[in-house]
XYZ file of C-alpha atoms in Angstrom:
666
model
C 0.000 0.000 0.000
C 1.403 3.424 -0.899
C 2.613 5.314 2.188
C 0.574 8.332 1.126
C -2.620 6.370 1.787
C -1.520 5.450 5.276
C -0.692 9.092 5.945
C -4.046 10.073 4.475
C -5.906 7.702 6.763
C -4.207 9.123 9.840
C -5.065 12.603 8.665
C -8.701 11.693 8.121
C -8.966 10.131 11.557
C -7.263 13.109 13.175
C -9.583 15.536 11.430
C -12.733 13.914 12.840
C -13.260 15.524 16.251
C -16.097 13.178 17.261
C -15.207 9.481 17.021
C -18.833 8.408 17.417
C -20.072 10.573 14.546
C -18.873 11.083 10.995
C -18.882 14.779 10.262
C -16.890 16.418 7.532
C -17.330 13.666 4.949
C -18.824 14.495 1.558
C -22.474 13.387 1.617
C -23.494 10.430 -0.535
C -25.274 11.105 -3.791
C -28.861 9.946 -4.270
C -27.507 6.726 -5.823
C -25.457 6.013 -2.716
C -22.058 6.819 -4.173
C -19.729 9.176 -2.344
C -17.681 11.940 -3.879
C -14.202 10.795 -2.966
C -12.418 13.679 -4.695
C -9.411 14.694 -2.693
C -9.053 11.353 -0.935
C -6.049 10.345 -2.983
C -5.632 13.234 -5.361
C -6.413 10.975 -8.321
C -9.156 10.850 -10.866
C -12.108 8.522 -10.822
C -13.288 9.676 -7.396
C -16.468 11.148 -8.787
C -18.254 7.828 -9.053
C -18.417 7.833 -12.840
C -15.272 5.904 -13.654
C -13.517 8.972 -15.016
C -16.012 9.444 -17.837
C -16.290 12.865 -19.390
C -19.458 14.913 -19.279
C -19.771 14.867 -23.044
C -23.099 13.767 -24.419
C -23.729 10.784 -26.671
C -22.783 12.670 -29.845
C -19.497 14.086 -28.601
C -16.219 13.610 -30.400
C -17.331 11.287 -33.200
C -15.024 11.012 -36.193
C -16.142 9.295 -39.372
C -12.644 8.418 -40.588
C -11.687 4.743 -40.419
C -8.314 4.303 -38.675
C -5.823 2.245 -40.646
C -5.722 -0.317 -37.846
C -9.308 -1.299 -38.575
C -8.464 -3.064 -41.809
C -11.862 -2.155 -43.211
C -13.381 -0.063 -45.937
C -15.420 3.000 -45.075
C -19.164 2.705 -44.798
C -21.297 0.228 -42.884
C -22.566 -2.945 -44.590
C -26.096 -2.886 -45.962
C -27.387 -5.099 -43.134
C -26.312 -2.565 -40.507
C -28.322 0.437 -39.318
C -26.598 3.430 -37.722
C -28.585 4.395 -34.614
C -26.072 7.116 -33.707
C -22.483 7.852 -34.741
C -21.267 5.653 -31.871
C -24.007 3.005 -31.974
C -25.016 0.583 -34.719
C -27.465 -2.286 -35.030
C -26.377 -5.282 -37.084
C -28.936 -7.783 -38.355
C -27.169 -11.146 -38.361
C -28.673 -14.347 -39.649
C -29.700 -15.673 -36.223
C -29.778 -12.555 -34.041
C -29.308 -8.822 -34.069
C -26.282 -7.277 -32.372
C -26.213 -3.696 -31.148
C -22.701 -2.286 -30.699
C -22.077 0.884 -28.688
C -18.577 2.372 -28.430
C -18.231 3.953 -24.993
C -15.469 5.855 -23.245
C -12.700 4.254 -21.188
C -12.296 1.230 -23.433
C -15.836 -0.060 -22.899
C -17.915 -1.708 -25.607
C -21.558 -2.447 -25.015
C -22.897 -5.507 -26.837
C -26.629 -6.220 -26.922
C -27.619 -9.554 -28.430
C -31.240 -9.113 -29.523
C -33.864 -11.407 -31.072
C -33.791 -11.561 -34.855
C -37.456 -10.530 -34.966
C -37.633 -6.789 -34.482
C -41.169 -7.004 -33.079
C -39.891 -8.620 -29.850
C -39.745 -5.824 -27.301
C -36.604 -5.735 -25.159
C -36.579 -2.719 -22.830
C -33.264 -0.887 -22.872
C -32.830 -0.487 -19.135
C -30.512 -1.474 -16.343
C -31.097 -1.952 -12.643
C -27.351 -1.823 -11.978
C -25.949 1.238 -13.731
C -25.591 4.552 -11.936
C -26.095 6.420 -15.217
C -28.611 5.179 -17.811
C -26.869 3.477 -20.706
C -28.164 6.078 -23.152
C -26.375 8.807 -21.181
C -22.976 7.142 -20.801
C -20.035 9.005 -22.285
C -18.940 7.692 -25.666
C -15.526 7.055 -27.174
C -13.766 10.145 -28.509
C -13.274 8.604 -31.931
C -15.673 6.097 -33.467
C -15.484 4.775 -37.005
C -17.673 2.248 -38.785
C -16.607 0.174 -41.773
C -17.004 -3.128 -43.589
C -14.775 -6.105 -44.316
C -14.965 -9.533 -45.982
C -16.876 -8.224 -48.987
C -19.462 -6.640 -46.755
C -20.016 -9.743 -44.609
C -18.352 -8.237 -41.522
C -19.168 -5.037 -39.657
C -16.158 -3.245 -38.162
C -16.463 -0.648 -35.381
C -13.210 1.001 -34.310
C -12.117 3.266 -31.488
C -8.652 4.162 -30.272
C -8.953 1.374 -27.669
C -10.816 -1.460 -29.372
C -11.926 -2.965 -32.655
C -15.243 -4.796 -32.781
C -16.062 -7.106 -35.675
C -19.529 -8.613 -36.184
C -20.048 -11.378 -38.736
C -23.394 -11.349 -40.515
C -23.578 -15.145 -40.408
C -24.539 -16.032 -36.844
C -24.057 -12.503 -35.533
C -20.709 -13.550 -34.080
C -18.615 -10.866 -32.365
C -14.859 -10.438 -31.961
C -13.284 -7.716 -29.814
C -9.574 -6.921 -29.992
C -7.596 -4.330 -28.079
C -5.274 -1.704 -29.550
C -2.392 -4.189 -29.531
C -4.387 -6.635 -31.633
C -5.037 -9.109 -28.809
C -8.312 -10.989 -29.226
C -10.233 -10.740 -25.948
C -13.753 -11.676 -27.053
C -14.307 -14.257 -29.767
C -17.802 -15.660 -30.259
C -18.022 -19.189 -31.578
C -20.862 -20.823 -33.471
C -21.770 -23.048 -30.495
C -24.515 -20.654 -29.419
C -27.130 -19.028 -31.628
C -30.001 -16.686 -30.925
C -30.208 -13.737 -28.576
C -30.212 -15.523 -25.214
C -26.860 -17.298 -25.415
C -23.280 -16.585 -26.412
C -20.325 -18.955 -26.565
C -16.739 -17.737 -26.692
C -13.285 -19.162 -27.103
C -11.057 -19.107 -24.036
C -7.450 -20.329 -23.780
C -7.022 -23.087 -21.222
C -4.563 -20.887 -19.329
C -7.098 -18.076 -18.804
C -8.309 -17.630 -15.197
C -11.585 -15.917 -14.309
C -12.199 -13.922 -11.130
C -15.209 -12.324 -9.525
C -18.796 -13.416 -10.277
C -19.764 -12.167 -6.840
C -20.603 -14.555 -4.024
C -19.454 -18.010 -5.106
C -18.079 -21.075 -3.348
C -14.835 -22.775 -4.325
C -11.498 -21.226 -5.164
C -10.542 -17.777 -6.354
C -10.362 -18.847 -10.018
C -13.918 -19.547 -11.188
C -12.843 -21.499 -14.258
C -14.097 -25.058 -14.637
C -17.583 -24.670 -13.161
C -21.032 -23.783 -14.412
C -22.404 -20.922 -12.327
C -26.043 -19.950 -11.845
C -27.203 -16.428 -11.012
C -30.499 -16.662 -9.158
C -30.771 -15.233 -5.653
C -31.446 -18.228 -3.427
C -31.773 -18.951 0.268
C -29.004 -21.532 0.296
C -29.610 -22.992 3.764
C -29.315 -26.792 3.795
C -30.405 -28.295 7.154
C -28.041 -31.231 6.658
C -25.079 -28.834 6.727
C -26.416 -26.167 9.063
C -25.809 -23.752 6.191
C -24.753 -24.120 2.579
C -22.683 -26.963 1.142
C -19.006 -26.349 0.299
C -19.770 -26.481 -3.444
C -23.277 -25.033 -3.371
C -24.495 -22.801 -6.173
C -26.362 -20.528 -6.489
C -26.138 -18.598 -3.252
C -27.788 -15.393 -2.081
C -26.427 -12.792 -4.491
C -26.068 -12.482 -8.266
C -23.226 -10.373 -9.658
C -22.565 -11.550 -13.244
C -19.269 -9.753 -13.704
C -15.854 -11.331 -14.119
C -12.275 -10.203 -14.628
C -10.124 -12.452 -16.815
C -6.380 -12.531 -17.401
C -5.360 -13.413 -20.941
C -1.592 -13.583 -21.334
C -1.259 -11.315 -18.312
C -3.635 -8.698 -19.745
C -6.836 -8.050 -17.807
C -10.273 -7.447 -19.254
C -13.760 -7.699 -17.807
C -17.227 -8.700 -18.940
C -20.358 -7.504 -17.139
C -23.516 -9.309 -18.234
C -26.245 -6.899 -17.180
C -29.100 -9.396 -17.210
C -31.365 -9.644 -14.166
C -33.167 -12.764 -15.374
C -31.949 -16.170 -14.252
C -28.552 -16.600 -15.879
C -25.865 -19.252 -16.191
C -22.195 -18.736 -16.990
C -20.285 -21.895 -17.864
C -16.575 -21.138 -17.574
C -15.117 -23.988 -19.627
C -16.892 -26.672 -17.597
C -18.728 -28.345 -20.474
C -16.079 -27.596 -23.115
C -12.481 -26.919 -21.996
C -11.825 -24.035 -24.422
C -15.253 -22.380 -24.484
C -17.208 -20.296 -21.998
C -20.948 -19.831 -22.387
C -23.455 -17.271 -21.124
C -27.130 -18.247 -21.229
C -30.116 -16.187 -20.087
C -33.733 -17.109 -19.444
C -34.609 -13.600 -20.597
C -35.099 -12.484 -24.198
C -31.648 -10.926 -24.724
C -28.106 -10.563 -23.425
C -26.678 -7.154 -22.545
C -22.924 -7.017 -21.923
C -20.195 -4.488 -21.255
C -16.731 -5.556 -22.390
C -14.171 -3.598 -20.358
C -10.535 -3.316 -21.427
C -7.686 -3.117 -18.903
C -4.866 -3.743 -19.329
C -4.588 -4.058 -15.522
C -7.110 -5.516 -13.100
C -7.077 -2.122 -11.393
C -8.216 -0.477 -14.642
C -11.045 -2.962 -15.096
C -12.381 -2.514 -11.547
C -12.141 1.263 -11.789
C -14.196 1.257 -14.973
C -16.695 -1.381 -13.831
C -17.406 0.497 -10.600
C -17.623 3.683 -12.634
C -20.573 2.015 -14.348
C -22.220 0.384 -11.314
C -21.101 2.732 -8.555
C -18.575 2.562 -5.748
C -18.946 1.768 -2.087
C -19.034 4.879 0.104
C -16.625 5.047 3.017
C -18.367 3.296 5.933
C -18.900 4.935 9.309
C -15.716 4.374 11.247
C -17.432 2.462 14.033
C -18.567 -0.090 11.430
C -14.911 -1.013 10.872
C -14.705 -2.254 14.453
C -15.809 -5.641 15.788
C -19.489 -6.620 15.818
C -21.077 -9.211 18.110
C -24.322 -10.906 17.127
C -26.365 -14.049 17.635
C -29.868 -15.275 17.065
C -31.067 -15.384 20.644
C -30.031 -12.142 22.327
C -33.239 -11.611 24.304
C -34.381 -9.926 26.520
C -32.721 -6.534 26.582
C -30.950 -7.334 29.845
C -29.006 -10.087 28.090
C -27.876 -7.688 25.377
C -26.617 -5.271 28.014
C -24.888 -8.094 29.863
C -23.005 -9.123 26.720
C -21.876 -5.536 26.220
C -20.765 -5.245 29.828
C -18.785 -8.472 29.504
C -16.874 -7.124 26.503
C -15.917 -4.064 28.511
C -15.057 -6.046 31.652
C -12.801 -8.396 29.703
C -11.252 -5.522 27.745
C -12.095 -7.017 24.339
C -12.633 -4.251 21.766
C -16.052 -4.133 20.103
C -18.233 -1.413 18.624
C -21.646 -2.893 17.817
C -24.242 -5.284 19.223
C -26.885 -6.794 16.981
C -30.513 -7.785 17.548
C -31.842 -10.738 15.546
C -35.534 -11.487 14.962
C -36.284 -12.182 18.625
C -36.333 -8.466 19.315
C -39.490 -8.087 17.198
C -43.127 -8.161 18.227
C -44.440 -11.288 16.524
C -41.678 -11.127 13.903
C -43.109 -7.899 12.490
C -40.358 -5.771 10.978
C -39.830 -2.340 12.541
C -41.301 -3.435 15.886
C -39.946 -4.347 19.313
C -41.302 -7.026 21.627
C -43.082 -4.991 24.325
C -42.099 -7.479 27.039
C -38.510 -8.346 26.123
C -37.615 -4.908 24.709
C -40.025 -2.442 26.327
C -37.777 0.619 25.952
C -35.664 0.486 22.772
C -34.650 4.142 23.098
C -33.436 3.557 26.624
C -31.582 0.398 25.626
C -29.852 2.202 22.765
C -28.891 5.080 25.062
C -27.473 2.754 27.705
C -25.480 0.803 25.127
C -24.215 4.024 23.575
C -23.013 4.966 27.034
C -20.892 1.812 26.943
C -19.622 2.707 23.462
C -21.833 0.331 21.454
C -23.951 0.917 18.373
C -27.185 -1.033 17.857
C -28.154 -2.800 14.629
C -31.505 -4.525 14.115
C -32.559 -7.122 11.586
C -35.461 -6.251 9.284
C -37.123 -8.735 6.914
C -39.074 -7.907 3.741
C -42.087 -10.106 4.546
C -44.770 -7.809 5.984
C -47.229 -9.690 8.201
C -50.761 -9.803 6.807
C -52.269 -8.026 9.771
C -55.173 -5.629 9.113
C -54.991 -2.900 11.694
C -51.189 -2.812 11.784
C -50.203 0.529 10.326
C -47.316 -0.730 8.170
C -49.475 -3.375 6.507
C -52.458 -1.074 6.109
C -50.478 1.713 4.446
C -48.686 -0.655 2.099
C -51.954 -2.301 1.097
C -53.711 1.026 0.551
C -50.894 2.376 -1.615
C -50.584 -0.728 -3.787
C -47.003 -1.247 -2.630
C -47.092 -5.050 -2.478
C -46.089 -7.506 -5.171
C -49.286 -8.703 -6.811
C -50.561 -11.042 -9.489
C -51.793 -9.898 -12.895
C -55.235 -9.138 -11.409
C -53.713 -6.850 -8.788
C -54.229 -9.203 -5.844
C -51.327 -8.915 -3.379
C -49.280 -12.079 -3.083
C -49.273 -13.842 0.284
C -46.579 -16.313 1.281
C -45.426 -17.735 4.584
C -42.451 -16.034 6.242
C -41.332 -15.518 9.842
C -44.497 -13.599 10.860
C -46.768 -16.180 9.209
C -48.838 -15.146 6.170
C -46.950 -12.209 4.679
C -46.984 -9.878 1.711
C -43.855 -8.436 0.156
C -43.159 -4.859 -0.830
C -42.353 -4.259 -4.491
C -39.027 -2.475 -4.077
C -38.883 -1.690 -7.800
C -41.675 0.810 -7.035
C -40.642 4.269 -5.778
C -43.751 4.350 -3.569
C -42.805 1.086 -1.870
C -39.230 2.284 -1.355
C -40.490 5.518 0.166
C -42.727 3.614 2.585
C -39.855 1.359 3.662
C -37.436 4.291 3.941
C -39.905 6.060 6.203
C -40.068 3.073 8.540
C -36.265 2.875 8.582
C -36.066 6.554 9.494
C -38.514 5.979 12.339
C -36.382 3.073 13.507
C -33.326 5.333 13.588
C -35.298 7.758 15.732
C -35.639 4.945 18.289
C -31.870 4.709 18.609
C -31.033 2.127 15.945
C -27.715 2.896 14.216
C -27.751 0.416 11.338
C -30.000 -2.079 9.595
C -29.421 -5.730 8.739
C -31.404 -7.030 5.752
C -31.995 -10.780 5.807
C -34.020 -13.355 3.815
C -34.249 -10.787 1.023
C -33.657 -13.119 -1.922
C -36.669 -12.976 -1.145
C -37.383 -16.119 0.868
C -40.709 -17.750 1.619
C -41.145 -20.914 3.659
C -42.172 -24.316 2.259
C -45.646 -23.800 3.698
C -46.124 -21.333 0.817
C -46.239 -24.286 -1.597
C -44.256 -25.224 -4.669
C -40.506 -24.781 -4.433
C -40.796 -22.160 -1.691
C -40.002 -19.270 -4.009
C -42.079 -16.225 -4.778
C -43.829 -16.938 -8.111
C -42.020 -15.596 -11.161
C -45.239 -14.304 -12.721
C -45.924 -11.720 -10.012
C -45.998 -8.210 -11.454
C -43.310 -5.696 -10.445
C -43.307 -1.969 -11.198
C -39.801 -2.086 -12.675
C -39.208 1.608 -11.932
C -41.671 2.646 -14.607
C -41.196 -0.261 -17.027
C -43.404 -3.053 -15.642
C -41.920 -6.525 -15.485
C -42.331 -9.712 -13.469
C -40.405 -11.341 -10.664
C -38.670 -13.465 -13.293
C -36.615 -10.327 -13.918
C -37.065 -8.504 -10.613
C -36.064 -11.285 -8.211
C -32.312 -10.821 -8.562
C -32.601 -7.046 -8.081
C -35.112 -7.196 -5.219
C -32.472 -6.852 -2.498
C -30.623 -4.127 -4.411
C -33.697 -1.904 -4.303
C -34.461 -2.826 -0.693
C -30.917 -1.846 0.279
C -31.322 1.432 -1.583
C -34.511 2.237 0.329
C -32.831 1.334 3.623
C -29.771 3.449 2.869
C -31.973 6.401 1.940
C -34.064 6.023 5.099
C -31.007 6.074 7.355
C -29.538 9.028 5.489
C -32.783 10.975 5.807
C -32.933 10.309 9.546
C -29.294 11.210 10.194
C -28.031 13.346 7.314
C -24.720 14.140 9.025
C -23.793 10.460 9.418
C -22.830 7.740 6.984
C -25.478 5.007 6.777
C -24.653 1.409 7.626
C -26.589 -1.396 5.945
C -25.749 -5.106 5.796
C -27.502 -7.299 3.250
C -27.548 -11.006 2.532
C -28.751 -10.787 -1.075
C -27.809 -8.406 -3.853
C -27.091 -7.683 -7.489
C -24.428 -5.726 -9.358
C -24.290 -2.252 -7.816
C -25.154 -3.418 -4.293
C -21.872 -1.877 -3.106
C -23.446 1.585 -3.385
C -25.754 0.863 -0.475
C -24.629 -2.038 1.681
C -21.985 -4.311 3.071
C -22.393 -8.043 2.485
C -21.635 -11.163 4.451
C -21.411 -14.701 3.165
C -24.665 -15.854 4.721
C -25.212 -19.102 6.574
C -21.694 -20.508 6.437
C -21.647 -23.726 8.495
C -19.227 -24.049 11.397
C -16.804 -26.360 9.595
C -13.177 -26.283 8.540
C -14.231 -26.603 4.896
C -16.351 -23.479 5.245
C -13.539 -21.524 6.879
C -11.095 -22.723 4.221
C -13.075 -21.206 1.364
C -14.054 -17.997 3.172
C -11.017 -15.901 2.088
C -11.588 -16.793 -1.574
C -15.290 -15.926 -1.271
C -14.471 -12.541 0.246
C -11.807 -11.772 -2.348
C -14.187 -12.840 -5.116
C -16.722 -10.311 -3.878
C -14.023 -7.649 -3.727
C -13.078 -8.387 -7.338
C -16.774 -7.948 -8.156
C -16.806 -4.364 -6.897
C -18.054 -5.139 -3.359
C -15.278 -4.252 -0.885
C -17.135 -4.246 2.468
C -17.505 -7.989 3.073
C -17.167 -10.522 5.863
C -18.351 -13.863 7.203
C -19.971 -15.175 10.382
C -16.911 -15.604 12.599
C -17.105 -19.106 14.046
C -19.667 -20.162 11.470
C -23.433 -19.860 11.585
C -24.447 -23.399 12.554
C -22.681 -23.340 15.920
C -20.891 -25.985 17.971
C -17.545 -24.708 16.675
C -14.521 -26.194 18.382
C -12.288 -23.781 20.289
C -9.601 -24.051 17.610
C -12.058 -23.487 14.758
C -13.385 -20.339 16.426
C -9.859 -19.068 17.116
C -8.749 -19.643 13.525
C -11.918 -18.034 12.182
C -11.304 -15.062 14.453
C -7.847 -14.724 12.892
C -9.455 -14.572 9.439
C -12.331 -12.375 10.585
C -10.106 -9.846 12.312
C -8.406 -9.216 8.959
C -11.633 -9.170 6.941
C -13.101 -5.841 5.840
C -16.239 -6.559 7.914
C -15.714 -8.372 11.229
C -18.758 -9.897 12.932
C -19.266 -13.005 15.056
C -22.714 -14.537 14.577
C -24.397 -17.866 15.289
C -27.824 -19.463 15.095
C -30.348 -20.026 17.877
C -30.361 -22.933 20.312
C -26.610 -23.614 20.250
C -23.855 -22.831 22.772
C -22.686 -19.263 23.205
C -20.187 -18.002 20.649
C -18.707 -14.915 22.254
C -14.888 -14.856 22.411
C -14.837 -15.883 26.086
C -17.188 -18.851 25.577
C -14.336 -21.124 24.428
C -11.971 -20.807 27.377
C -9.133 -18.529 28.374
C -6.773 -19.400 25.517
C -9.319 -18.566 22.804
C -10.362 -15.429 24.671
C -6.742 -14.277 24.765
C -6.270 -15.035 21.056
C -9.455 -13.138 20.206
C -8.470 -10.151 22.318
C -5.024 -10.054 20.701
C -6.349 -10.345 17.138
C -9.038 -7.727 17.669
C -6.586 -5.320 19.267
C -4.405 -5.789 16.196
C -7.405 -4.940 14.025
C -8.035 -1.750 15.956
C -4.382 -0.756 15.674
C -4.721 -1.253 11.915
C -7.843 0.915 11.587
C -5.972 3.833 9.957
C -4.678 1.415 7.323
C -8.118 -0.171 6.889
C -9.759 3.240 6.691
C -7.327 4.250 3.961
C -8.157 1.134 1.956
C -11.854 2.006 2.136
C -11.012 5.523 0.983
C -9.187 3.995 -1.973
C -12.161 1.722 -2.683
C -14.495 4.724 -2.683
C -12.213 6.546 -5.105
C -11.212 3.739 -7.473
C -13.330 0.644 -6.859
C -10.319 -1.353 -5.646
C -11.048 -4.225 -3.255
C -10.045 -3.883 0.383
C -9.105 -7.564 0.696
C -6.916 -8.362 -2.308
C -5.438 -11.539 -3.757
C -1.764 -11.527 -4.678
C -2.672 -11.761 -8.359
C -4.034 -8.208 -8.042
C -0.464 -6.977 -7.588
C 1.386 -9.686 -9.548
C -0.765 -10.740 -12.528
C 2.275 -11.964 -14.458
C 2.990 -14.692 -11.876
C 1.215 -17.822 -13.112
C 1.600 -19.488 -9.717
C -0.624 -16.806 -8.167
C -3.266 -16.815 -10.879
C -5.159 -19.831 -9.579
């Protein structure tokens, strides 16, 4: 890490006169990004990946550079939609090519029939695709006797064959980075050549090793809990979040591909065929952004310029968090806090799981176990603790309860085609679910979050937001795909909205906390998400079982999320299922203390999992490791400042710094 960042972190800490509040930090934008200008003196801190403010028509040059190897003028089967955007009608699909700034090419694979409507929208991008800055120089030509479209910029050359609508993308050095094969036809699938030596990183929250090559991955937000494992299996897929973005290294040169498709998606990285990767969507089209490097740092900067960057967290959120399902009543929560202070183990936050609620209704407190939430929060704050509560998206069907009544009256629930609100079984029993793709539903939720903050709650934990319904709901215990969602003005169904459900819920939560405490940085933790979730929330790896196999793959899972643009990540220290051995907890604490987000958490009905619950030796190890973490906070803070400015991960694999070392690539 550059020394200037360490110095910067110390300066930032020194400049904050109130350790428990976060004054003097540029406020987040409405999309959740933070203006990080001045944090490192570099560019890219404005949340737009360094793009210019030029409009779509800026800087277009009709001359064909000599490197294109093409004649001037588009082929007859190509329509110019704008100087930087063309639509090619191949024999099996149409391909729309858009030349964007910063070495980005947008490729839309569309149905051959032009009467099939495919909305041009994204749930992930900070800026609508139509408003993204374009390449300074764009030229369109033809090759192969008019059978190949050629689109050139100073960074890339895109060639589209009429037969099959096959695409090739090369960089300025002539390296082929994208090469469609004829193994996939139509608009919902692409197949591409990949050298056997090419590793793939990212793809969000995935099990296994750092290199994703050799497996077929599914993107469909899923409650992955398997009772036989007390969590998810070591090789389980899919998990809770869907981030269909990868970074690849081809001959030491990095490039990225973001498949901006919210429908159920699969990406086969040379599992079925050793030298081919495939992308297949259950939606009508595939929308991709090919991002040139040449370094991994360049790819992440540009990708997070498109999807947003994580704001710097509140400093207290970088401390240690203690949680469990079962902290009830309030006296037990206070006793846990007092024990941390008595034993001199550093910690900054205590968490309340669903047992704090009144009948599992979100935004409520059990009147017997938690009769005075404001008083509890004040007493814990006096001990130096913040309070975070869990909130679930299933709203209890309970006429007379104000939250349910207002949501029902405003049409804020997911409903069938007739407008009847869906009811499924969740923790409160029969429940309806807010449609977070509706601004009205987000406003209602944000208002409840703001009211929660007024009761002393400092952060919000979003769980079961894949969203999850229980088996009693029938079928495969998933919300039906045919439910209608508002789609932010372009109606759709849950077949498309499921993967982005948690993204919009996190946005509403972030906005509610910011409205309640505008001078503070919001803290949100989410289990599920989609590309862009980093703008609003931290993530943890869900119900990781308390096993050595689970601990072993945790670092790779966290680094994979970081290489997917999500830097604020952690795991349940000790594992979720409980009954961890003393050594397993101690080793997990060693990993957790060096993770960007450090929280111990465990399920209900199992032995205690606080650091002192495993004997004196483990308590001493935990105290030592956590004290080390607190001594490193200036360094950690600086890494988060860098992440906010550039999109770089906080927890980084060695290949990030040494991509030329083949031994580190896998």
